[in-house]
XYZ file of C-alpha atoms in Angstrom:
723
model
C -36.704 -24.273 -14.229
C -37.793 -25.013 -18.004
C -41.331 -22.570 -16.537
C -38.972 -19.945 -15.499
C -38.163 -16.377 -17.452
C -34.800 -15.736 -17.895
C -34.466 -13.203 -15.497
C -35.688 -15.044 -12.492
C -33.698 -18.000 -13.432
C -30.668 -16.090 -12.518
C -27.723 -18.729 -14.320
C -28.566 -17.935 -17.676
C -25.604 -17.562 -18.242
C -24.354 -21.126 -17.570
C -24.767 -21.913 -21.275
C -22.360 -18.940 -22.708
C -19.302 -21.509 -23.761
C -16.870 -21.220 -21.015
C -13.507 -20.076 -22.896
C -15.830 -17.092 -24.068
C -16.775 -16.130 -20.616
C -13.262 -16.822 -18.977
C -12.125 -13.971 -21.464
C -14.386 -11.741 -20.879
C -13.776 -11.733 -17.058
C -10.302 -11.485 -18.070
C -10.862 -8.923 -20.247
C -12.757 -6.916 -17.510
C -10.653 -7.527 -14.965
C -7.827 -5.634 -17.717
C -10.439 -3.123 -18.527
C -10.792 -2.219 -14.652
C -7.376 -1.912 -13.596
C -6.097 0.054 -16.166
C -9.089 2.845 -15.723
C -8.352 2.537 -12.346
C -4.310 2.658 -12.155
C -4.841 5.829 -14.601
C -7.171 7.544 -12.504
C -5.378 7.390 -8.827
C -2.019 7.966 -10.725
C -3.768 11.620 -12.166
C -4.559 11.257 -8.552
C -1.117 11.870 -7.701
C 0.175 13.267 -9.892
C -1.952 16.267 -10.552
C -0.189 18.580 -6.353
C 3.306 17.843 -8.463
C 4.582 20.875 -9.400
C 5.172 19.752 -13.481
C 2.040 18.586 -13.704
C -0.237 20.572 -12.104
C 0.340 23.520 -14.254
C 0.109 21.769 -17.331
C -3.256 20.486 -15.780
C -4.587 23.874 -14.676
C -3.862 24.952 -18.126
C -5.536 22.359 -20.290
C -9.123 22.447 -17.384
C -9.076 26.679 -18.293
C -8.938 25.798 -21.657
C -12.644 27.201 -23.021
C -13.710 27.176 -20.056
C -16.297 29.402 -22.318
C -17.869 26.959 -24.104
C -21.033 25.626 -23.102
C -19.673 23.073 -20.354
C -16.351 24.914 -19.231
C -14.567 23.288 -16.982
C -17.250 21.561 -14.950
C -17.535 18.569 -17.585
C -13.402 18.632 -18.403
C -13.328 17.767 -14.276
C -16.640 15.470 -13.739
C -14.910 13.723 -16.771
C -11.089 13.048 -15.565
C -12.234 13.201 -11.463
C -15.796 11.567 -11.703
C -15.767 9.516 -15.203
C -13.375 6.802 -14.218
C -15.299 5.813 -11.540
C -18.592 5.731 -13.245
C -17.018 3.996 -16.146
C -15.661 1.109 -13.745
C -18.978 0.608 -11.784
C -19.863 0.211 -16.087
C -17.458 -2.447 -16.960
C -18.115 -3.615 -12.621
C -21.976 -3.674 -14.028
C -21.254 -6.241 -17.007
C -18.695 -8.212 -14.847
C -20.924 -9.284 -13.021
C -23.500 -10.495 -15.418
C -21.222 -12.591 -17.405
C -19.947 -13.959 -13.880
C -23.403 -14.796 -13.644
C -24.348 -16.435 -9.669
C -23.037 -20.524 -10.143
C -20.920 -19.998 -7.321
C -19.962 -23.464 -7.440
C -18.324 -23.126 -11.127
C -16.379 -20.649 -8.747
C -15.545 -23.283 -6.980
C -14.405 -25.874 -9.289
C -12.243 -23.501 -10.652
C -10.611 -23.482 -6.787
C -10.950 -26.779 -6.567
C -8.268 -26.914 -9.587
C -5.801 -24.249 -8.500
C -2.656 -25.615 -6.835
C -2.776 -27.867 -4.342
C 0.666 -25.808 -2.353
C -0.135 -23.794 0.342
C 0.966 -19.635 -0.427
C 0.556 -16.803 1.302
C -2.252 -14.292 0.473
C -1.219 -10.284 1.123
C -4.848 -10.109 2.039
C -5.412 -12.444 4.538
C -1.760 -12.148 6.060
C -1.990 -10.092 9.133
C 0.398 -7.294 9.533
C -1.169 -5.005 12.544
C -2.874 -7.287 14.895
C -3.462 -4.658 17.802
C -4.704 -0.115 18.064
C -6.519 1.940 16.292
C -6.734 -0.094 13.395
C -7.673 -3.205 14.861
C -6.863 -5.914 12.481
C -5.109 -5.233 9.830
C -3.786 -7.416 6.137
C -0.416 -6.330 4.097
C -2.497 -5.614 1.504
C -5.373 -3.143 3.883
C -1.533 -1.823 5.526
C 0.314 -1.213 1.927
C -3.141 0.829 1.727
C -2.912 2.604 4.525
C 0.863 3.504 3.746
C 0.119 4.610 0.214
C -3.181 6.780 0.792
C -0.543 8.301 3.669
C 2.354 8.673 1.262
C -0.195 10.523 -1.090
C -1.421 12.681 1.357
C 2.540 13.505 2.795
C 3.332 14.294 -0.560
C 0.858 16.642 -1.620
C 1.092 18.557 1.154
C 4.401 18.715 0.715
C 3.996 19.287 -2.911
C 2.371 22.603 -2.407
C 3.503 24.286 0.097
C 6.698 24.324 -2.139
C 4.643 25.753 -4.539
C 3.187 28.562 -2.726
C 6.693 29.441 -0.646
C 7.813 29.549 -4.698
C 5.075 32.551 -4.934
C 6.146 34.395 -2.773
C 9.614 35.872 -4.359
C 6.758 37.279 -6.796
C 4.984 39.969 -5.120
C 6.288 42.489 -2.674
C 4.267 42.138 -0.136
C 4.666 43.264 3.331
C 5.296 40.725 6.090
C 1.773 40.691 7.090
C 0.522 40.721 3.303
C 3.139 37.061 3.042
C 1.822 35.701 5.849
C -1.869 35.969 5.274
C -1.219 34.813 1.163
C 0.493 31.793 2.840
C -2.191 31.103 4.497
C -4.961 31.220 2.075
C -3.087 29.838 -0.324
C -2.080 26.911 1.989
C -5.987 26.744 3.448
C -6.782 26.614 -0.039
C -4.292 23.224 -0.614
C -5.732 22.281 1.827
C -9.307 21.634 1.183
C -8.457 19.908 -2.422
C -6.242 16.966 -0.477
C -9.575 16.937 1.851
C -11.354 17.126 -1.784
C -9.498 13.906 -3.319
C -10.305 12.340 0.207
C -13.935 12.520 -0.463
C -13.973 11.714 -3.610
C -13.403 8.057 -1.849
C -15.281 8.361 1.292
C -18.972 7.555 0.098
C -17.698 4.326 -2.207
C -17.067 1.968 1.383
C -20.549 2.868 2.573
C -22.480 1.493 -0.496
C -23.471 -1.926 1.006
C -24.650 -3.352 -1.774
C -21.740 -1.204 -4.694
C -21.445 -3.034 -7.663
C -17.528 -2.225 -7.064
C -17.801 -3.936 -3.382
C -19.402 -6.774 -5.240
C -16.779 -6.721 -8.327
C -13.263 -7.011 -5.998
C -15.456 -9.216 -3.240
C -15.443 -6.524 -0.172
C -18.452 -7.009 1.922
C -19.919 -3.911 4.025
C -18.771 -5.223 7.452
C -15.251 -4.872 6.005
C -15.720 -1.509 3.815
C -17.251 0.346 6.665
C -13.664 0.329 8.362
C -12.040 2.054 5.161
C -15.069 4.445 5.427
C -13.750 5.253 8.902
C -10.399 5.486 8.418
C -11.213 7.893 5.550
C -13.368 9.847 8.262
C -10.576 10.302 10.445
C -8.332 12.208 7.516
C -10.987 13.854 5.747
C -12.500 15.615 8.689
C -9.005 16.414 9.234
C -7.889 17.973 5.931
C -11.425 19.658 6.035
C -10.348 20.906 9.687
C -6.629 22.589 9.126
C -8.948 24.163 5.673
C -11.083 25.730 7.730
C -8.051 26.762 10.800
C -6.055 28.116 7.960
C -8.726 30.141 6.623
C -9.872 31.717 10.123
C -6.109 32.596 11.548
C -5.985 34.674 7.275
C -9.563 36.176 8.023
C -8.115 37.171 11.641
C -4.955 38.709 10.594
C -6.787 41.032 7.332
C -9.565 41.942 10.295
C -12.961 40.991 10.827
C -13.227 37.093 10.870
C -17.338 37.200 11.936
C -18.289 39.415 9.132
C -15.753 36.826 6.394
C -17.312 33.861 7.520
C -20.509 34.935 6.809
C -19.692 35.727 3.514
C -21.999 33.920 1.147
C -21.025 35.055 -2.348
C -22.023 34.477 -5.753
C -18.783 34.705 -8.479
C -16.752 32.876 -6.096
C -16.434 29.964 -3.344
C -19.949 30.948 -0.914
C -18.072 30.919 3.163
C -20.826 30.523 5.168
C -22.377 26.768 3.331
C -18.222 25.809 4.078
C -18.722 27.082 7.792
C -22.365 24.506 7.568
C -21.066 21.871 6.529
C -17.663 21.569 8.097
C -20.420 22.015 10.886
C -22.539 19.437 10.412
C -18.918 16.885 9.750
C -17.493 18.108 12.700
C -20.163 17.134 14.439
C -20.665 13.464 12.407
C -17.179 13.246 13.334
C -17.185 13.799 17.388
C -20.257 11.645 18.243
C -18.824 8.996 15.984
C -15.583 8.241 18.544
C -15.765 5.173 19.404
C -16.573 6.018 23.336
C -19.313 7.848 22.160
C -20.259 5.316 20.177
C -20.174 2.734 22.004
C -22.152 4.338 24.900
C -24.701 6.931 23.185
C -24.825 4.663 20.009
C -28.292 6.464 18.926
C -26.646 9.810 19.171
C -24.221 8.522 16.636
C -26.525 7.127 14.345
C -29.015 10.110 14.265
C -26.451 12.274 14.082
C -24.532 10.743 11.093
C -27.479 11.730 8.999
C -26.400 15.053 9.121
C -24.113 13.692 5.920
C -26.964 14.921 4.087
C -26.112 18.579 5.441
C -22.400 18.479 4.752
C -23.101 16.665 1.461
C -25.772 19.665 -0.014
C -23.646 22.537 1.877
C -20.392 21.554 0.578
C -21.528 21.689 -2.581
C -22.546 25.049 -2.318
C -19.499 26.292 -1.205
C -17.527 25.144 -3.324
C -19.541 25.069 -6.456
C -20.191 22.446 -9.721
C -16.959 22.270 -11.112
C -15.094 21.696 -7.706
C -18.224 18.835 -6.833
C -17.666 17.280 -9.660
C -14.231 16.338 -8.796
C -16.005 13.870 -5.583
C -19.448 13.888 -7.549
C -18.935 10.369 -8.647
C -18.223 8.491 -5.254
C -21.521 10.080 -3.940
C -23.762 9.574 -6.950
C -22.680 5.981 -6.591
C -23.911 6.205 -2.483
C -26.856 7.753 -3.386
C -27.772 5.213 -5.927
C -27.679 2.275 -3.113
C -29.472 4.695 -0.215
C -32.364 4.931 -2.991
C -32.623 1.409 -3.281
C -32.144 0.889 0.681
C -35.519 2.665 1.357
C -37.269 0.867 -0.991
C -36.805 -1.586 0.042
C -37.159 -1.232 3.362
C -40.466 0.077 3.186
C -42.050 -3.290 3.065
C -42.904 -5.196 6.205
C -41.255 -8.912 6.113
C -43.095 -12.175 7.803
C -41.798 -13.754 10.450
C -41.840 -17.111 10.253
C -41.526 -18.161 13.314
C -39.458 -16.734 17.205
C -38.210 -18.488 19.608
C -35.884 -17.418 22.853
C -33.207 -20.362 23.137
C -32.320 -21.185 27.163
C -29.487 -18.271 27.343
C -31.954 -15.560 26.231
C -30.693 -15.568 22.412
C -33.668 -14.468 20.332
C -33.933 -16.814 16.944
C -35.813 -15.368 13.951
C -37.035 -16.904 10.779
C -38.012 -14.843 8.485
C -40.123 -15.401 5.078
C -37.674 -14.684 1.791
C -38.260 -15.111 -1.764
C -36.767 -18.645 -3.492
C -34.788 -15.841 -6.105
C -33.287 -13.521 -3.408
C -29.356 -14.944 -3.393
C -27.614 -14.621 0.438
C -24.580 -17.278 1.334
C -23.661 -18.533 4.983
C -21.604 -15.522 5.391
C -24.110 -13.345 5.097
C -25.573 -10.497 7.066
C -28.873 -8.322 7.177
C -30.116 -4.787 8.623
C -33.326 -4.914 10.651
C -35.411 -2.448 11.887
C -38.691 -3.584 14.280
C -40.886 -0.065 14.501
C -42.679 -1.195 17.779
C -38.997 -0.665 18.305
C -37.643 2.737 16.340
C -38.779 3.771 13.115
C -35.204 4.844 12.376
C -32.465 2.572 13.879
C -31.442 0.099 11.913
C -29.119 -3.451 13.383
C -27.211 -5.864 11.885
C -27.526 -9.409 12.331
C -25.264 -12.430 10.597
C -27.804 -14.919 8.987
C -27.702 -18.483 11.018
C -28.888 -20.181 8.054
C -27.635 -21.574 4.858
C -29.270 -20.833 1.704
C -29.623 -24.818 1.237
C -31.705 -24.856 4.307
C -34.593 -23.665 2.180
C -35.682 -21.695 -0.463
C -37.792 -19.935 1.145
C -36.931 -17.829 5.043
C -33.514 -17.248 6.679
C -33.150 -16.519 10.229
C -31.004 -14.692 12.585
C -29.685 -14.812 15.860
C -30.248 -12.258 18.956
C -28.752 -11.614 21.797
C -30.252 -9.225 24.306
C -26.966 -7.006 25.067
C -28.131 -3.700 24.488
C -31.116 -1.698 24.847
C -33.171 -2.519 21.286
C -32.315 -6.040 21.451
C -33.777 -6.667 24.852
C -36.959 -4.597 24.049
C -36.716 -6.534 20.887
C -36.648 -9.948 23.127
C -39.573 -8.769 25.586
C -41.938 -8.000 22.397
C -41.345 -11.260 20.889
C -42.160 -13.310 24.858
C -45.244 -11.450 24.195
C -46.432 -12.662 21.015
C -49.211 -14.897 22.890
C -50.445 -11.951 24.470
C -51.404 -10.494 21.223
C -48.323 -8.029 20.919
C -48.061 -7.061 16.891
C -43.677 -7.110 15.392
C -43.607 -4.692 12.323
C -40.503 -6.084 10.808
C -38.174 -4.515 8.406
C -35.458 -5.816 6.186
C -32.264 -4.789 4.433
C -30.262 -6.614 2.422
C -28.775 -9.661 2.475
C -25.679 -8.226 2.099
C -21.881 -9.647 2.075
C -19.343 -11.587 0.484
C -20.810 -12.792 -3.515
C -17.924 -16.259 -3.010
C -19.136 -18.000 0.482
C -14.989 -17.778 0.644
C -15.951 -20.921 3.395
C -16.030 -22.952 0.569
C -12.730 -22.484 -1.000
C -10.702 -23.898 1.701
C -10.063 -27.257 2.402
C -9.084 -26.965 6.265
C -10.883 -24.702 8.217
C -10.657 -22.985 12.082
C -14.039 -21.651 12.553
C -12.764 -19.258 16.470
C -15.967 -17.884 17.923
C -16.898 -15.417 21.022
C -20.671 -16.139 22.070
C -23.259 -14.985 20.095
C -20.265 -15.330 17.161
C -21.663 -18.169 16.739
C -23.970 -17.307 14.697
C -22.173 -17.438 10.966
C -20.819 -20.695 12.095
C -23.528 -22.241 12.226
C -24.731 -20.897 9.360
C -21.536 -22.713 7.370
C -21.674 -25.936 8.863
C -25.070 -26.396 7.469
C -23.854 -25.355 4.786
C -21.071 -27.754 4.403
C -23.089 -30.421 5.166
C -26.053 -29.732 2.712
C -23.366 -29.626 -0.258
C -21.780 -32.981 1.641
C -25.001 -34.806 1.107
C -26.135 -33.221 -2.319
C -22.702 -33.876 -3.737
C -22.071 -30.082 -4.838
C -19.100 -28.334 -5.020
C -17.189 -28.306 -1.279
C -13.585 -27.720 -0.421
C -13.576 -28.196 3.254
C -12.632 -31.554 4.961
C -10.960 -30.944 7.970
C -13.020 -28.670 10.437
C -12.152 -27.375 13.897
C -14.399 -25.194 15.900
C -13.518 -23.364 19.056
C -16.011 -21.303 20.897
C -15.542 -19.290 24.027
C -18.674 -18.640 25.940
C -19.599 -17.583 29.668
C -22.252 -19.634 30.472
C -23.278 -23.014 29.711
C -26.912 -21.836 29.034
C -25.214 -21.259 25.141
C -24.507 -24.443 24.047
C -27.742 -25.328 23.512
C -27.372 -23.361 19.834
C -25.079 -25.726 18.726
C -27.770 -28.094 18.285
C -29.578 -25.456 15.916
C -27.668 -27.436 13.365
C -28.956 -30.715 13.425
C -25.905 -32.537 11.734
C -26.997 -35.291 11.737
C -30.742 -34.843 10.233
C -28.966 -32.734 7.140
C -26.065 -34.743 6.529
C -26.308 -38.573 8.182
C -23.387 -40.038 8.888
C -21.596 -36.961 8.187
C -18.197 -38.139 10.432
C -17.031 -40.351 7.684
C -16.900 -37.823 5.581
C -15.846 -35.192 7.177
C -13.242 -34.604 10.075
C -15.219 -32.116 12.585
C -14.004 -31.597 15.547
C -15.258 -28.995 18.727
C -13.416 -27.242 21.064
C -15.825 -25.584 23.784
C -14.581 -22.825 26.408
C -16.520 -22.062 29.368
C -14.953 -19.360 30.787
C -17.286 -18.879 34.029
C -18.057 -22.212 34.529
C -15.398 -24.431 37.121
C -17.991 -27.706 36.008
C -20.650 -29.044 34.143
C -24.154 -28.165 35.798
C -25.873 -30.819 32.991
C -26.023 -33.931 33.380
C -24.108 -35.599 30.555
C -25.779 -36.097 26.770
C -28.410 -33.800 28.137
C -29.682 -31.047 25.782
C -32.082 -28.170 27.206
C -35.508 -27.636 25.609
C -36.443 -23.992 24.506
C -37.576 -22.126 26.994
C -40.681 -20.287 24.338
C -41.369 -20.982 20.843
C -43.994 -18.688 19.173
C -45.727 -19.124 15.176
C -45.831 -15.362 14.874
C -49.427 -14.947 13.162
C -48.370 -11.080 12.260
C -47.115 -11.240 9.283
C -46.780 -14.664 7.464
C -47.832 -15.402 4.183
C -46.013 -15.276 0.821
C -46.853 -11.226 0.359
C -44.845 -10.349 3.185
C -41.254 -11.694 1.776
C -38.551 -9.514 1.644
C -37.994 -6.813 -1.168
C -35.485 -8.587 -3.730
C -34.642 -4.478 -4.206
C -30.668 -4.867 -3.284
C -28.103 -4.908 -4.629
C -26.682 -8.309 -4.506
C -29.522 -9.516 -6.176
C -30.649 -9.512 -9.470
C -26.941 -8.469 -11.661
C -29.604 -7.287 -15.090
C -31.880 -5.039 -12.851
C -28.792 -4.000 -10.312
C -26.967 -3.098 -13.661
C -29.391 -1.468 -15.059
C -30.670 0.942 -12.035
C -26.766 2.537 -12.173
C -26.616 2.366 -16.123
C -30.005 4.450 -16.276
C -29.262 6.435 -13.461
C -25.307 7.459 -13.998
C -26.703 7.869 -17.957
C -29.785 9.894 -17.457
C -27.683 11.975 -14.750
C -25.651 12.999 -17.632
C -28.419 13.884 -20.025
C -29.742 16.472 -17.174
C -26.531 18.098 -17.028
C -26.257 18.925 -20.934
C -29.425 19.530 -20.765
C -29.154 22.206 -18.241
C -25.745 23.164 -19.803
C -27.425 23.996 -23.385
C -30.507 24.751 -22.244
C -30.527 27.590 -19.505
C -26.989 28.186 -17.624
C -24.889 28.485 -21.311
C -27.191 30.924 -22.758
C -28.626 32.709 -19.482
C -25.417 32.893 -17.882
C -25.902 31.634 -15.096
C -22.065 32.438 -13.340
C -23.411 32.031 -9.769
C -21.189 29.129 -7.607
C -23.214 28.180 -5.282
C -26.649 27.944 -7.735
C -24.922 25.953 -9.993
C -23.705 24.008 -7.622
C -27.247 23.344 -5.653
C -27.780 22.762 -9.404
C -25.855 19.651 -9.612
C -26.825 17.825 -6.613
C -30.890 18.055 -7.777
C -29.960 16.793 -11.426
C -27.678 13.705 -9.531
C -31.294 13.391 -6.850
C -33.250 13.511 -10.422
C -31.586 11.038 -11.834
C -31.220 8.648 -9.012
C -34.741 9.204 -7.467
C -36.946 9.236 -11.319
C -34.952 7.276 -13.820
C -33.391 4.846 -11.699
C -36.947 4.687 -9.441
C -38.132 3.952 -12.770
C -35.948 0.487 -13.663
C -36.845 0.284 -9.528
C -40.540 0.203 -9.989
C -40.376 -2.863 -12.841
C -37.241 -4.749 -10.460
C -40.135 -4.802 -7.798
C -43.218 -6.081 -9.979
C -41.032 -8.426 -11.430
C -40.317 -10.037 -8.129
C -43.679 -9.274 -6.961
C -44.932 -11.638 -9.858
C -41.758 -14.122 -9.225
C -42.873 -14.521 -5.558
C -46.629 -14.468 -6.759
C -44.902 -18.009 -8.534
C -43.701 -19.528 -6.188
C -46.387 -19.674 -2.814
C -47.033 -23.232 -4.078
C -43.743 -24.247 -2.778
C -43.567 -22.223 0.245
C -45.820 -24.904 2.436
C -43.492 -27.483 1.376
C -40.986 -25.980 2.360
C -42.058 -23.919 5.243
C -42.655 -28.412 6.823
C -38.601 -29.558 5.644
C -38.033 -26.523 7.724
C -39.619 -26.737 11.028
C -39.264 -30.593 10.957
C -35.802 -29.924 11.030
C -35.683 -27.362 13.428
C -37.522 -29.570 15.639
C -34.963 -32.750 15.606
C -32.583 -33.476 17.979
C -28.698 -33.494 17.851
C -27.533 -36.618 17.994
C -23.765 -37.819 17.479
C -22.055 -34.324 18.258
C -20.525 -35.854 22.056
C -18.030 -38.116 19.881
C -16.158 -34.859 18.138
C -17.113 -32.427 20.818
C -14.746 -31.594 23.758
C -16.162 -28.872 26.446
C -13.952 -27.437 28.569
C -15.411 -25.573 31.855
C -13.022 -22.487 34.078
C -10.802 -21.592 31.268
C -9.885 -19.751 27.664
C -8.617 -20.750 24.570
C -5.432 -21.611 24.691
C -4.447 -20.362 20.773
C -1.009 -20.770 21.003
C -1.613 -24.739 21.865
C -4.393 -24.861 19.524
C -2.784 -23.370 16.487
C 0.392 -26.052 17.202
C -1.311 -28.707 17.269
C -2.837 -27.727 14.236
C 0.139 -27.435 12.587
C 2.212 -30.754 13.883
C -0.925 -32.845 12.884
C -2.582 -31.092 9.569
C 0.902 -30.779 7.803
C 1.900 -28.435 4.877
C -1.660 -26.788 3.528
C -3.573 -23.725 3.762
C -5.841 -23.094 6.681
C -8.979 -20.727 6.498
C -9.470 -19.190 9.811
C -12.323 -17.229 10.480
C -12.863 -15.650 13.580
C -16.088 -13.752 15.104
C -16.215 -12.395 18.170
C -14.717 -9.221 20.158
C -11.741 -7.457 19.259
C -9.656 -9.072 21.533
C -10.637 -12.489 20.556
C -9.760 -11.260 16.976
C -6.429 -9.852 18.144
C -4.952 -12.514 19.655
C -5.748 -15.023 17.000
C -4.197 -12.719 14.791
C -1.454 -12.287 16.743
C -0.814 -16.501 16.990
C -1.520 -16.123 12.966
C 1.320 -14.131 12.164
C 3.991 -15.349 14.609
C 3.009 -19.101 13.339
C 3.131 -17.838 10.013
C 6.411 -15.798 10.205
C 8.399 -18.916 11.964
C 6.964 -21.390 9.557
C 8.650 -24.185 8.853
C 8.277 -25.985 5.288
C 6.244 -28.963 6.376
C 3.510 -26.922 8.409
C 0.766 -24.903 7.432
C -0.065 -21.622 6.330
C -2.752 -19.991 7.952
C -5.345 -17.122 6.393
C -7.001 -14.694 8.916
C -10.582 -13.613 7.841
C -12.752 -11.748 10.210
C -16.623 -11.626 10.356
C -17.137 -9.450 13.019
C -19.771 -6.356 12.576
C -18.811 -2.945 14.438
C -20.686 0.275 13.393
């Protein structure tokens, strides 16, 4: 550690006085909440009849100045998002990377169990899936805003009708166009939020500790609402054009001094195509069609900017800009091939890949990565939970891949044929996930897995055993693992974690119970105590070596560099826009809306690619130097890792019960826990298909609602990924 440069250490803030760090963090949190509440309040009040005229008058004031309306709209609607991003960068840097300190703070918290809105399931089934109380409140508030905005705008339009001496047809045309414009405004407000949840390594998501696997649901919900509003916006205009005369002529217009119709048609068409192919039946059966069609977001954004011009586009520009930053970083990271240290195929057909990573790339036991294999497709990325703890080794992480679809089946075939010379070209995005390993904040844990859903729980168990052995902060004391599998072939996966080797006599320090349910077999086909051997084990010879570690370019990586990347790109975007107005748009009297919208997007892209790219280049060189210094230690780490892989699992029999021909009875399981564990907080983490999540969430909701004073409070957490 003494020889490492400051940026490489990653824990330089540990020396900062604790009181100062605590005060700074609380001050930043307060500032973030203040900006966020003010921003949301402005959006909520803007449609009102008393606020909207005042706001419009302020926007129109000095509209002919150098920056005009664009600067004001950007400052009011996109500025707060970027300010929050800057404050989040400062918060993450001050917080550092010391998870142990965070866990110490959690341990000092009150021992009395308490309900938490974000872990209390309210809706457990239906179109939204399992929804927590916090998410439910958010959904209601967002729907309330949309209903309120549409109502307020409608009243404004109707109140303006008596001012004009219109015929019935003219009134109808006026009302339709006015309402269409207002529907577009509300859709624009939704668009301002739409891109925020899909920035995988976003500082905003990291600040509020929402991983991408959860945030993607918010993008889906917002996507349905946004496309509905924009579709109504377009339909009302079509009806108005039909009343006026030639619809096709009106839709094909590309106006210069007002909203351009044709780019709007193109943008909406791309949005509708993305929406149709993202519906669950299509996405489930034709995932590749959904994936490739969703790349039309580029067409949607560019033609939307051409449609509305720079000043209206600036309302939603903040979220889109942060997404651009994340997307560019992912492109840079994914260009690097990653070394496959070893590939094993287990008896159930599940493949375990062990991938090379640099020591300074952070992840935790609940992280996940996106994997691309060039021999199968250069465009398809598939998410996988990590199955190893960061304490298993500094220079590797592992994932489990079950052959379910066409892509995973082909990958298995390629890996099994590596001995005949088949080469695998792997690329990785991530790791992503929670900054703080939240499985460590509960003294009592229930892990519920379905099939390959055991993967993240293997990482959790390994993480806990390592921490107990090394004396690191670790709250879990009582752990219950409930695992439902179809056949006994899958039971071998549990032996991947060599519990006794990691933490000898772990049963003296942890109360671990494992309940396994083999649903499609009535009795055990194996001799008692037997463990199946792997069907194939091959060390991959094609990409091994220190130079083929994962790239350190990831949003959840080094806080200093990720902060510099966000700040420098944003500042240069503002500078480029300013220079554009000062030296080109204002002096030459450029008033073409679509052209100014195009220039606005070009400035966004240039700031990310050129000036953000400069930071990324320095970041990449720093990562290469850091990785080069670690090469000697790499061999030691791999030797220890391979020793652990081949060690036999010993003392599981006393803590494991296997039930054949039955499914988990969660009412009985949670009832037993309620009676035996007492008045405590119990963290429940579920990884499996939606029916499994709904069953567990339903039982937790029922127990929490009917809870008696001496019973636990159950906290629902989901770790299932579904694109």
